[in-house]
PDB file of C-alpha atoms in Angstrom:
ATOM      1  CA  MET A   1    -132.027  68.541  51.830  1.00 95.00           C
ATOM      2  CA  LEU A   2    -133.502  70.338  49.448  1.00 97.00           C
ATOM      3  CA  ALA A   3    -132.140  70.315  45.513  1.00 97.00           C
ATOM      4  CA  GLU A   4    -129.167  72.817  44.577  1.00 97.00           C
ATOM      5  CA  ALA A   5    -128.554  73.671  41.110  1.00 95.00           C
ATOM      6  CA  GLU A   6    -126.678  70.557  40.170  1.00 95.00           C
ATOM      7  CA  CYS A   7    -129.822  68.578  40.692  1.00 96.00           C
ATOM      8  CA  TYR A   8    -131.186  69.947  37.866  1.00 96.00           C
ATOM      9  CA  LEU A   9    -128.595  68.433  34.897  1.00 95.00           C
ATOM     10  CA  CYS A  10    -128.665  65.206  37.577  1.00 94.00           C
ATOM     11  CA  HIS A  11    -132.487  64.590  36.742  1.00 95.00           C
ATOM     12  CA  LEU A  12    -131.532  65.812  32.871  1.00 96.00           C
ATOM     13  CA  SER A  13    -128.703  62.666  33.011  1.00 94.00           C
ATOM     14  CA  GLN A  14    -131.245  59.886  34.331  1.00 94.00           C
ATOM     15  CA  VAL A  15    -134.127  61.106  31.591  1.00 95.00           C
ATOM     16  CA  LEU A  16    -131.195  60.568  29.062  1.00 95.00           C
ATOM     17  CA  ARG A  17    -130.255  57.226  31.077  1.00 93.00           C
ATOM     18  CA  VAL A  18    -133.335  55.827  30.832  1.00 95.00           C
ATOM     19  CA  LEU A  19    -133.938  56.417  26.845  1.00 96.00           C
ATOM     20  CA  ALA A  20    -130.341  55.074  26.439  1.00 94.00           C
ATOM     21  CA  VAL A  21    -131.641  51.799  28.439  1.00 92.00           C
ATOM     22  CA  GLN A  22    -134.429  51.720  25.673  1.00 94.00           C
ATOM     23  CA  LYS A  23    -132.267  51.642  23.043  1.00 95.00           C
ATOM     24  CA  THR A  24    -134.540  55.290  22.154  1.00 95.00           C
ATOM     25  CA  GLY A  25    -132.291  57.302  19.608  1.00 96.00           C
ATOM     26  CA  GLY A  26    -131.847  59.840  16.615  1.00 97.00           C
ATOM     27  CA  PRO A  27    -134.551  62.924  16.336  1.00 96.00           C
ATOM     28  CA  ARG A  28    -137.046  60.367  18.821  1.00 96.00           C
ATOM     29  CA  ALA A  29    -134.960  61.243  21.838  1.00 96.00           C
ATOM     30  CA  LEU A  30    -133.926  64.956  21.032  1.00 97.00           C
ATOM     31  CA  LYS A  31    -137.581  65.091  21.506  1.00 97.00           C
ATOM     32  CA  MET A  32    -137.816  63.916  24.114  1.00 96.00           C
ATOM     33  CA  THR A  33    -135.154  65.318  25.790  1.00 97.00           C
ATOM     34  CA  SER A  34    -136.838  68.762  24.611  1.00 98.00           C
ATOM     35  CA  GLN A  35    -140.035  67.909  26.631  1.00 98.00           C
ATOM     36  CA  ALA A  36    -138.096  66.709  29.954  1.00 97.00           C
ATOM     37  CA  CYS A  37    -136.306  70.412  30.052  1.00 97.00           C
ATOM     38  CA  ARG A  38    -139.327  71.981  29.740  1.00 98.00           C
ATOM     39  CA  PHE A  39    -141.332  69.302  32.386  1.00 98.00           C
ATOM     40  CA  LEU A  40    -137.948  70.312  34.519  1.00 97.00           C
ATOM     41  CA  ALA A  41    -138.392  73.547  34.099  1.00 96.00           C
ATOM     42  CA  GLU A  42    -141.530  74.152  35.574  1.00 97.00           C
ATOM     43  CA  THR A  43    -140.388  71.291  38.506  1.00 97.00           C
ATOM     44  CA  ASP A  44    -140.859  72.829  41.722  1.00 97.00           C
ATOM     45  CA  PHE A  45    -137.278  72.153  42.671  1.00 97.00           C
ATOM     46  CA  GLY A  46    -137.789  73.786  46.078  1.00 97.00           C
ATOM     47  CA  ARG A  47    -137.640  70.138  47.635  1.00 98.00           C
ATOM     48  CA  THR A  48    -135.833  66.896  47.902  1.00 98.00           C
ATOM     49  CA  PRO A  49    -134.298  65.241  45.182  1.00 97.00           C
ATOM     50  CA  PRO A  50    -136.432  61.693  45.196  1.00 97.00           C
ATOM     51  CA  GLU A  51    -139.569  64.379  45.704  1.00 98.00           C
ATOM     52  CA  ILE A  52    -138.012  65.606  42.536  1.00 98.00           C
ATOM     53  CA  SER A  53    -137.605  62.017  40.842  1.00 97.00           C
ATOM     54  CA  ALA A  54    -140.596  60.736  41.846  1.00 97.00           C
ATOM     55  CA  ASP A  55    -142.306  62.898  39.620  1.00 98.00           C
ATOM     56  CA  LEU A  56    -139.808  63.083  37.291  1.00 97.00           C
ATOM     57  CA  TYR A  57    -140.209  58.960  36.679  1.00 97.00           C
ATOM     58  CA  LYS A  58    -144.017  58.692  36.787  1.00 97.00           C
ATOM     59  CA  TRP A  59    -144.416  61.186  34.183  1.00 98.00           C
ATOM     60  CA  LEU A  60    -141.431  59.192  32.066  1.00 96.00           C
ATOM     61  CA  ALA A  61    -143.603  56.673  32.120  1.00 97.00           C
ATOM     62  CA  GLU A  62    -146.788  58.163  31.235  1.00 96.00           C
ATOM     63  CA  LEU A  63    -144.375  59.584  28.182  1.00 94.00           C
ATOM     64  CA  THR A  64    -142.399  56.166  27.221  1.00 95.00           C
ATOM     65  CA  GLY A  65    -145.378  53.470  27.911  1.00 95.00           C
ATOM     66  CA  VAL A  66    -142.789  52.145  30.481  1.00 96.00           C
ATOM     67  CA  LYS A  67    -142.976  52.035  34.057  1.00 96.00           C
ATOM     68  CA  ASP A  68    -140.070  49.948  34.857  1.00 97.00           C
ATOM     69  CA  PRO A  69    -137.115  50.680  32.054  1.00 96.00           C
ATOM     70  CA  TYR A  70    -134.506  48.977  34.732  1.00 94.00           C
ATOM     71  CA  PHE A  71    -136.661  45.504  35.101  1.00 95.00           C
ATOM     72  CA  GLU A  72    -134.031  43.360  33.491  1.00 94.00           C
ATOM     73  CA  ILE A  73    -130.875  45.449  35.192  1.00 91.00           C
ATOM     74  CA  LYS A  74    -132.232  44.656  38.331  1.00 93.00           C
ATOM     75  CA  ARG A  75    -133.165  41.178  38.310  1.00 94.00           C
ATOM     76  CA  GLN A  76    -129.101  41.195  36.897  1.00 92.00           C
ATOM     77  CA  ASP A  77    -127.826  43.059  39.783  1.00 90.00           C
ATOM     78  CA  ILE A  78    -129.414  40.495  42.225  1.00 94.00           C
ATOM     79  CA  LYS A  79    -127.675  37.145  39.992  1.00 94.00           C
ATOM     80  CA  GLN A  80    -124.034  39.092  40.083  1.00 91.00           C
ATOM     81  CA  ALA A  81    -124.263  39.747  43.554  1.00 92.00           C
ATOM     82  CA  LEU A  82    -126.037  36.783  44.617  1.00 96.00           C
ATOM     83  CA  ILE A  83    -122.529  35.022  43.088  1.00 93.00           C
ATOM     84  CA  LEU A  84    -120.605  37.178  45.526  1.00 92.00           C
ATOM     85  CA  TYR A  85    -122.536  36.210  48.022  1.00 96.00           C
ATOM     86  CA  PRO A  86    -120.690  33.165  49.637  1.00 97.00           C
ATOM     87  CA  GLU A  87    -117.469  34.290  49.091  1.00 95.00           C
ATOM     88  CA  LEU A  88    -118.261  37.430  51.200  1.00 95.00           C
ATOM     89  CA  LYS A  89    -119.943  35.982  53.734  1.00 97.00           C
ATOM     90  CA  LYS A  90    -116.701  33.841  54.652  1.00 98.00           C
ATOM     91  CA  ARG A  91    -114.565  36.979  54.877  1.00 97.00           C
ATOM     92  CA  VAL A  92    -117.167  38.241  57.182  1.00 98.00           C
ATOM     93  CA  LEU A  93    -117.752  34.874  59.286  1.00 98.00           C
ATOM     94  CA  GLN A  94    -113.606  35.051  59.356  1.00 98.00           C
ATOM     95  CA  ALA A  95    -112.989  38.355  59.971  1.00 97.00           C
ATOM     96  CA  PRO A  96    -111.985  40.245  63.257  1.00 97.00           C
ATOM     97  CA  ASP A  97    -114.587  42.148  63.669  1.00 98.00           C
ATOM     98  CA  ARG A  98    -117.200  40.549  61.704  1.00 98.00           C
ATOM     99  CA  LEU A  99    -119.775  43.674  62.071  1.00 98.00           C
ATOM    100  CA  ARG A 100    -117.283  46.361  60.678  1.00 98.00           C
ATOM    101  CA  LYS A 101    -116.366  44.042  58.215  1.00 97.00           C
ATOM    102  CA  ALA A 102    -120.230  43.530  57.430  1.00 98.00           C
ATOM    103  CA  ILE A 103    -120.648  47.221  57.086  1.00 98.00           C
ATOM    104  CA  MET A 104    -117.679  47.935  54.848  1.00 96.00           C
ATOM    105  CA  PHE A 105    -119.734  44.615  52.022  1.00 95.00           C
ATOM    106  CA  SER A 106    -122.994  46.421  52.680  1.00 96.00           C
ATOM    107  CA  LEU A 107    -120.979  49.966  51.343  1.00 94.00           C
ATOM    108  CA  ALA A 108    -119.640  48.544  48.871  1.00 90.00           C
ATOM    109  CA  GLY A 109    -122.917  47.982  47.280  1.00 87.00           C
ATOM    110  CA  ASN A 110    -123.743  51.095  47.390  1.00 86.00           C
ATOM    111  CA  ILE A 111    -120.878  51.380  45.968  1.00 74.00           C
ATOM    112  CA  ILE A 112    -120.990  49.456  42.947  1.00 61.00           C
ATOM    113  CA  ASP A 113    -124.439  50.777  42.183  1.00 57.00           C
ATOM    114  CA  LEU A 114    -124.712  47.631  39.747  1.00 39.00           C
ATOM    115  CA  GLY A 115    -127.871  49.303  37.739  1.00 36.00           C
ATOM    116  CA  ALA A 116    -124.794  51.554  36.094  1.00 39.00           C
ATOM    117  CA  GLY A 117    -123.262  48.785  35.475  1.00 39.00           C
ATOM    118  CA  ALA A 118    -119.676  49.455  37.317  1.00 40.00           C
ATOM    119  CA  VAL A 119    -119.088  45.806  38.242  1.00 42.00           C
ATOM    120  CA  SER A 120    -118.846  43.065  35.560  1.00 41.00           C
ATOM    121  CA  SER A 121    -116.648  40.454  36.732  1.00 37.00           C
ATOM    122  CA  TRP A 122    -115.777  39.208  40.574  1.00 41.00           C
ATOM    123  CA  PRO A 123    -111.840  40.156  39.630  1.00 40.00           C
ATOM    124  CA  GLN A 124    -112.602  43.422  39.028  1.00 51.00           C
ATOM    125  CA  SER A 125    -114.846  44.241  42.092  1.00 55.00           C
ATOM    126  CA  GLU A 126    -112.263  43.126  44.130  1.00 63.00           C
ATOM    127  CA  SER A 127    -110.604  46.050  45.282  1.00 68.00           C
ATOM    128  CA  LEU A 128    -113.842  47.345  45.970  1.00 70.00           C
ATOM    129  CA  PHE A 129    -114.271  44.895  48.820  1.00 77.00           C
ATOM    130  CA  GLU A 130    -110.889  45.549  50.393  1.00 80.00           C
ATOM    131  CA  THR A 131    -111.664  48.940  51.674  1.00 79.00           C
ATOM    132  CA  GLU A 132    -111.533  49.407  54.954  1.00 78.00           C
ATOM    133  CA  GLU A 133    -111.251  53.544  55.311  1.00 92.00           C
ATOM    134  CA  LEU A 134    -114.618  55.401  56.410  1.00 97.00           C
ATOM    135  CA  ALA A 135    -114.966  59.255  55.698  1.00 98.00           C
ATOM    136  CA  LEU A 136    -117.210  60.209  58.572  1.00 98.00           C
ATOM    137  CA  ASP A 137    -116.335  56.715  61.379  1.00 98.00           C
ATOM    138  CA  ASP A 138    -119.532  56.678  64.091  1.00 99.00           C
ATOM    139  CA  TYR A 139    -118.715  52.876  64.285  1.00 99.00           C
ATOM    140  CA  GLU A 140    -118.007  53.034  68.148  1.00 99.00           C
ATOM    141  CA  LEU A 141    -121.262  55.226  68.836  1.00 99.00           C
ATOM    142  CA  PHE A 142    -123.191  52.643  66.478  1.00 99.00           C
ATOM    143  CA  THR A 143    -122.488  49.575  68.127  1.00 99.00           C
ATOM    144  CA  ALA A 144    -123.404  50.885  71.506  1.00 99.00           C
ATOM    145  CA  ASP A 145    -126.187  52.309  70.269  1.00 99.00           C
ATOM    146  CA  LEU A 146    -126.730  48.339  68.617  1.00 98.00           C
ATOM    147  CA  LYS A 147    -126.691  47.054  71.938  1.00 98.00           C
ATOM    148  CA  LYS A 148    -129.409  49.363  73.199  1.00 97.00           C
ATOM    149  CA  ALA A 149    -132.000  48.587  70.478  1.00 98.00           C
ATOM    150  CA  ARG A 150    -134.310  45.639  70.376  1.00 96.00           C
ATOM    151  CA  THR A 151    -136.245  46.446  67.269  1.00 96.00           C
ATOM    152  CA  ILE A 152    -134.310  47.489  63.827  1.00 99.00           C
ATOM    153  CA  VAL A 153    -135.750  49.008  60.744  1.00 99.00           C
ATOM    154  CA  PHE A 154    -133.229  49.170  57.810  1.00 99.00           C
ATOM    155  CA  LEU A 155    -134.329  51.487  54.835  1.00 99.00           C
ATOM    156  CA  GLY A 156    -133.094  49.942  51.526  1.00 98.00           C
ATOM    157  CA  ASP A 157    -131.439  51.343  48.518  1.00 96.00           C
ATOM    158  CA  ASN A 158    -130.858  49.862  45.344  1.00 94.00           C
ATOM    159  CA  ALA A 159    -131.862  46.419  44.456  1.00 94.00           C
ATOM    160  CA  GLY A 160    -128.629  44.903  43.986  1.00 92.00           C
ATOM    161  CA  GLU A 161    -127.436  46.124  47.088  1.00 93.00           C
ATOM    162  CA  THR A 162    -129.774  44.117  48.830  1.00 96.00           C
ATOM    163  CA  VAL A 163    -128.141  41.037  48.976  1.00 96.00           C
ATOM    164  CA  PHE A 164    -125.182  42.722  50.218  1.00 96.00           C
ATOM    165  CA  ASP A 165    -127.369  44.274  53.291  1.00 98.00           C
ATOM    166  CA  ARG A 166    -128.315  40.927  53.894  1.00 98.00           C
ATOM    167  CA  LEU A 167    -124.660  40.347  55.155  1.00 98.00           C
ATOM    168  CA  LEU A 168    -124.894  43.260  57.362  1.00 98.00           C
ATOM    169  CA  ILE A 169    -128.671  41.919  59.152  1.00 98.00           C
ATOM    170  CA  GLU A 170    -126.975  38.666  59.623  1.00 98.00           C
ATOM    171  CA  GLN A 171    -124.314  40.378  62.093  1.00 98.00           C
ATOM    172  CA  LEU A 172    -127.060  42.830  64.094  1.00 98.00           C
ATOM    173  CA  GLY A 173    -128.206  39.946  65.934  1.00 95.00           C
ATOM    174  CA  ARG A 174    -131.259  41.593  66.546  1.00 95.00           C
ATOM    175  CA  GLU A 175    -135.460  41.477  64.763  1.00 94.00           C
ATOM    176  CA  VAL A 176    -134.731  43.770  61.476  1.00 98.00           C
ATOM    177  CA  ILE A 177    -137.551  45.561  59.110  1.00 99.00           C
ATOM    178  CA  TYR A 178    -136.334  45.994  56.013  1.00 99.00           C
ATOM    179  CA  THR A 179    -138.275  48.774  54.025  1.00 98.00           C
ATOM    180  CA  VAL A 180    -138.482  48.723  50.080  1.00 98.00           C
ATOM    181  CA  ARG A 181    -140.279  50.534  47.754  1.00 98.00           C
ATOM    182  CA  GLU A 182    -143.563  51.164  46.877  1.00 97.00           C
ATOM    183  CA  GLY A 183    -143.269  49.952  43.578  1.00 96.00           C
ATOM    184  CA  PRO A 184    -140.740  50.064  40.572  1.00 97.00           C
ATOM    185  CA  ILE A 185    -138.610  53.783  40.814  1.00 96.00           C
ATOM    186  CA  ILE A 186    -135.189  54.140  38.897  1.00 94.00           C
ATOM    187  CA  ASN A 187    -133.246  50.345  39.949  1.00 93.00           C
ATOM    188  CA  ASP A 188    -134.116  50.418  43.760  1.00 95.00           C
ATOM    189  CA  ALA A 189    -135.478  47.488  45.633  1.00 96.00           C
ATOM    190  CA  SER A 190    -139.167  46.562  45.752  1.00 97.00           C
ATOM    191  CA  LEU A 191    -140.789  44.031  47.397  1.00 97.00           C
ATOM    192  CA  GLU A 192    -140.296  41.767  44.697  1.00 95.00           C
ATOM    193  CA  GLU A 193    -136.456  42.087  44.517  1.00 96.00           C
ATOM    194  CA  ALA A 194    -135.900  41.884  48.182  1.00 96.00           C
ATOM    195  CA  ARG A 195    -137.348  38.659  47.719  1.00 96.00           C
ATOM    196  CA  LEU A 196    -134.851  37.453  44.996  1.00 96.00           C
ATOM    197  CA  SER A 197    -132.618  38.540  47.319  1.00 96.00           C
ATOM    198  CA  GLY A 198    -133.339  36.248  49.713  1.00 96.00           C
ATOM    199  CA  LEU A 199    -133.974  38.944  52.568  1.00 97.00           C
ATOM    200  CA  GLU A 200    -136.751  37.380  53.723  1.00 97.00           C
ATOM    201  CA  GLU A 201    -134.640  34.574  55.220  1.00 97.00           C
ATOM    202  CA  VAL A 202    -133.151  37.211  57.894  1.00 98.00           C
ATOM    203  CA  ALA A 203    -135.819  39.719  57.610  1.00 98.00           C
ATOM    204  CA  LYS A 204    -139.522  41.060  57.882  1.00 98.00           C
ATOM    205  CA  VAL A 205    -139.733  42.704  55.000  1.00 98.00           C
ATOM    206  CA  VAL A 206    -141.959  45.589  54.091  1.00 98.00           C
ATOM    207  CA  SER A 207    -143.077  48.600  52.253  1.00 98.00           C
ATOM    208  CA  SER A 208    -142.769  52.136  52.737  1.00 98.00           C
ATOM    209  CA  GLY A 209    -145.637  52.607  50.563  1.00 98.00           C
ATOM    210  CA  CYS A 210    -143.675  55.509  49.346  1.00 98.00           C
ATOM    211  CA  GLN A 211    -142.823  55.823  45.483  1.00 96.00           C
ATOM    212  CA  ALA A 212    -139.957  57.777  45.392  1.00 98.00           C
ATOM    213  CA  PRO A 213    -136.123  57.008  45.636  1.00 97.00           C
ATOM    214  CA  GLY A 214    -136.026  57.611  48.925  1.00 97.00           C
ATOM    215  CA  THR A 215    -137.881  57.511  52.406  1.00 98.00           C
ATOM    216  CA  VAL A 216    -140.261  61.032  51.907  1.00 98.00           C
ATOM    217  CA  ILE A 217    -142.234  60.333  55.175  1.00 97.00           C
ATOM    218  CA  LYS A 218    -145.047  62.737  54.386  1.00 97.00           C
ATOM    219  CA  GLN A 219    -145.721  60.286  51.785  1.00 97.00           C
ATOM    220  CA  CYS A 220    -145.168  56.196  53.341  1.00 98.00           C
ATOM    221  CA  SER A 221    -147.977  54.885  54.814  1.00 98.00           C
ATOM    222  CA  GLU A 222    -149.762  55.142  58.079  1.00 98.00           C
ATOM    223  CA  GLU A 223    -148.547  51.189  58.377  1.00 97.00           C
ATOM    224  CA  PHE A 224    -144.660  52.062  58.087  1.00 98.00           C
ATOM    225  CA  THR A 225    -144.900  55.559  59.664  1.00 98.00           C
ATOM    226  CA  GLY A 226    -145.838  53.443  63.303  1.00 98.00           C
ATOM    227  CA  ILE A 227    -143.209  50.745  62.207  1.00 98.00           C
ATOM    228  CA  LEU A 228    -140.861  53.814  62.283  1.00 98.00           C
ATOM    229  CA  LYS A 229    -142.055  55.459  65.454  1.00 97.00           C
ATOM    230  CA  GLU A 230    -141.482  52.004  67.353  1.00 97.00           C
ATOM    231  CA  ALA A 231    -137.877  51.856  66.289  1.00 98.00           C
ATOM    232  CA  ASP A 232    -135.247  51.779  68.210  1.00 98.00           C
ATOM    233  CA  LEU A 233    -132.641  52.334  65.671  1.00 99.00           C
ATOM    234  CA  ILE A 234    -132.965  52.746  62.016  1.00 99.00           C
ATOM    235  CA  ILE A 235    -130.127  52.579  59.407  1.00 99.00           C
ATOM    236  CA  SER A 236    -130.860  54.172  56.525  1.00 99.00           C
ATOM    237  CA  LYS A 237    -128.940  53.363  53.499  1.00 98.00           C
ATOM    238  CA  GLY A 238    -127.637  55.409  50.229  1.00 96.00           C
ATOM    239  CA  GLN A 239    -127.484  58.937  49.279  1.00 95.00           C
ATOM    240  CA  GLY A 240    -131.944  58.898  48.781  1.00 96.00           C
ATOM    241  CA  ASN A 241    -132.717  57.856  51.916  1.00 98.00           C
ATOM    242  CA  TYR A 242    -130.631  60.722  53.535  1.00 98.00           C
ATOM    243  CA  GLU A 243    -131.246  63.724  51.177  1.00 98.00           C
ATOM    244  CA  CYS A 244    -135.085  63.281  52.569  1.00 98.00           C
ATOM    245  CA  LEU A 245    -134.067  62.369  56.370  1.00 98.00           C
ATOM    246  CA  GLU A 246    -130.584  64.325  56.935  1.00 98.00           C
ATOM    247  CA  GLN A 247    -133.217  66.922  59.073  1.00 97.00           C
ATOM    248  CA  ALA A 248    -135.322  64.230  61.015  1.00 98.00           C
ATOM    249  CA  ARG A 249    -135.343  63.783  64.702  1.00 98.00           C
ATOM    250  CA  GLY A 250    -134.908  60.078  65.777  1.00 98.00           C
ATOM    251  CA  PRO A 251    -132.370  57.073  66.021  1.00 99.00           C
ATOM    252  CA  PHE A 252    -131.251  57.807  62.579  1.00 99.00           C
ATOM    253  CA  TYR A 253    -127.586  55.692  61.008  1.00 99.00           C
ATOM    254  CA  PHE A 254    -126.326  56.886  57.624  1.00 99.00           C
ATOM    255  CA  LEU A 255    -124.652  54.230  55.473  1.00 98.00           C
ATOM    256  CA  LEU A 256    -123.762  55.764  52.186  1.00 96.00           C
ATOM    257  CA  LYS A 257    -121.252  56.518  49.571  1.00 94.00           C
ATOM    258  CA  ALA A 258    -120.834  59.877  48.745  1.00 94.00           C
ATOM    259  CA  LYS A 259    -121.889  60.460  45.001  1.00 92.00           C
ATOM    260  CA  CYS A 260    -122.291  63.645  44.177  1.00 93.00           C
ATOM    261  CA  GLU A 261    -120.776  66.970  44.596  1.00 95.00           C
ATOM    262  CA  VAL A 262    -124.049  68.052  46.339  1.00 96.00           C
ATOM    263  CA  ILE A 263    -123.909  65.290  48.673  1.00 96.00           C
ATOM    264  CA  SER A 264    -120.006  65.957  49.292  1.00 97.00           C
ATOM    265  CA  ARG A 265    -120.373  69.314  49.974  1.00 97.00           C
ATOM    266  CA  HIS A 266    -123.513  68.415  52.317  1.00 96.00           C
ATOM    267  CA  LEU A 267    -121.692  66.233  54.467  1.00 98.00           C
ATOM    268  CA  LYS A 268    -118.025  68.200  53.917  1.00 98.00           C
ATOM    269  CA  VAL A 269    -115.965  65.357  52.433  1.00 98.00           C
ATOM    270  CA  LYS A 270    -114.440  64.108  49.398  1.00 97.00           C
ATOM    271  CA  GLN A 271    -116.639  62.757  46.467  1.00 94.00           C
ATOM    272  CA  GLY A 272    -116.881  59.073  46.301  1.00 91.00           C
ATOM    273  CA  SER A 273    -115.978  59.044  50.512  1.00 94.00           C
ATOM    274  CA  LEU A 274    -117.763  56.533  52.209  1.00 95.00           C
ATOM    275  CA  ILE A 275    -119.646  56.905  55.158  1.00 98.00           C
ATOM    276  CA  LEU A 276    -121.229  56.209  58.803  1.00 99.00           C
ATOM    277  CA  ALA A 277    -122.681  58.496  60.930  1.00 99.00           C
ATOM    278  CA  ARG A 278    -124.571  58.950  63.594  1.00 99.00           C
ATOM    279  CA  SER A 279    -127.409  61.544  62.011  1.00 99.00           C
ATOM    280  CA  LYS A 280    -127.212  64.632  64.139  1.00 98.00           C
ATOM    281  CA  ASN A 281    -130.281  65.127  64.814  1.00 98.00           C
ATOM    282  CA  PHE A 282    -130.101  61.669  67.192  1.00 98.00           C
ATOM    283  CA  HIS A 283    -132.950  60.718  69.298  1.00 98.00           C
ATOM    284  CA  PRO A 284    -134.033  57.368  71.030  1.00 97.00           C
ATOM    285  CA  ARG A 285    -137.188  57.848  68.680  1.00 97.00           C
ATOM    286  CA  LEU A 286    -138.660  59.416  65.710  1.00 97.00           C
ATOM    287  CA  GLU A 287    -140.598  62.770  66.408  1.00 95.00           C
ATOM    288  CA  LEU A 288    -142.453  63.861  63.185  1.00 87.00           C
TER     289      LEU A 288
END
């Protein structure tokens, strides 16, 4: 999925958020914002948004000298999510359909977007964990394909939601390989964050070899590409992974919240909708 006009402003907003996190203000922030505008004006937007983001954050790191501006926020996200984990696991085990409940809780992690500071306490987040409505709901197809699958690859997204993904992995009843980014990018999970979340207790955790905030297959390691080719089912979590993989032919299911107008328009759903969708290019094996 290629970037659209709105993606320009989104990327500029990301620059402003990084400057805010680093407490950069005044004339220096104005100068950096102007530099970012020039950088984006010269950037090739005929690519997926995550490919653009990878270049932008590399440039930002060189400009500011900070490679991981969300380091502390990611750890706070995980700490906060781990506080919620025991209660959510209890609810999953008590649910009439444990798998569906775990899917909804995994989606709740994508709703919250903990890196944006949207949730500060359990009472405020309670309603997010009560929703059962999916705008695109391929749950029956998912359960049918799951029964036939032996090996599952789970493409992770942000650091905080890895804890909620753990709830889903525990209900899949299959060997799961959970993939993370090669290194720090926005508030996405890398190997270090996955370990802090306890994911290694329920899945084999590997890096995709890709530094973008999405799975850009041509940028992934040869080892990881081989893992994808052997997967019977690939769960693609989050908007960035969707943007990279919606055209790919393979055993993909997309699990995400449609957070922006571009994605909502593409999926033909209202902004903010929750999605569990079988790929329109579904195929038993990944084809490159």
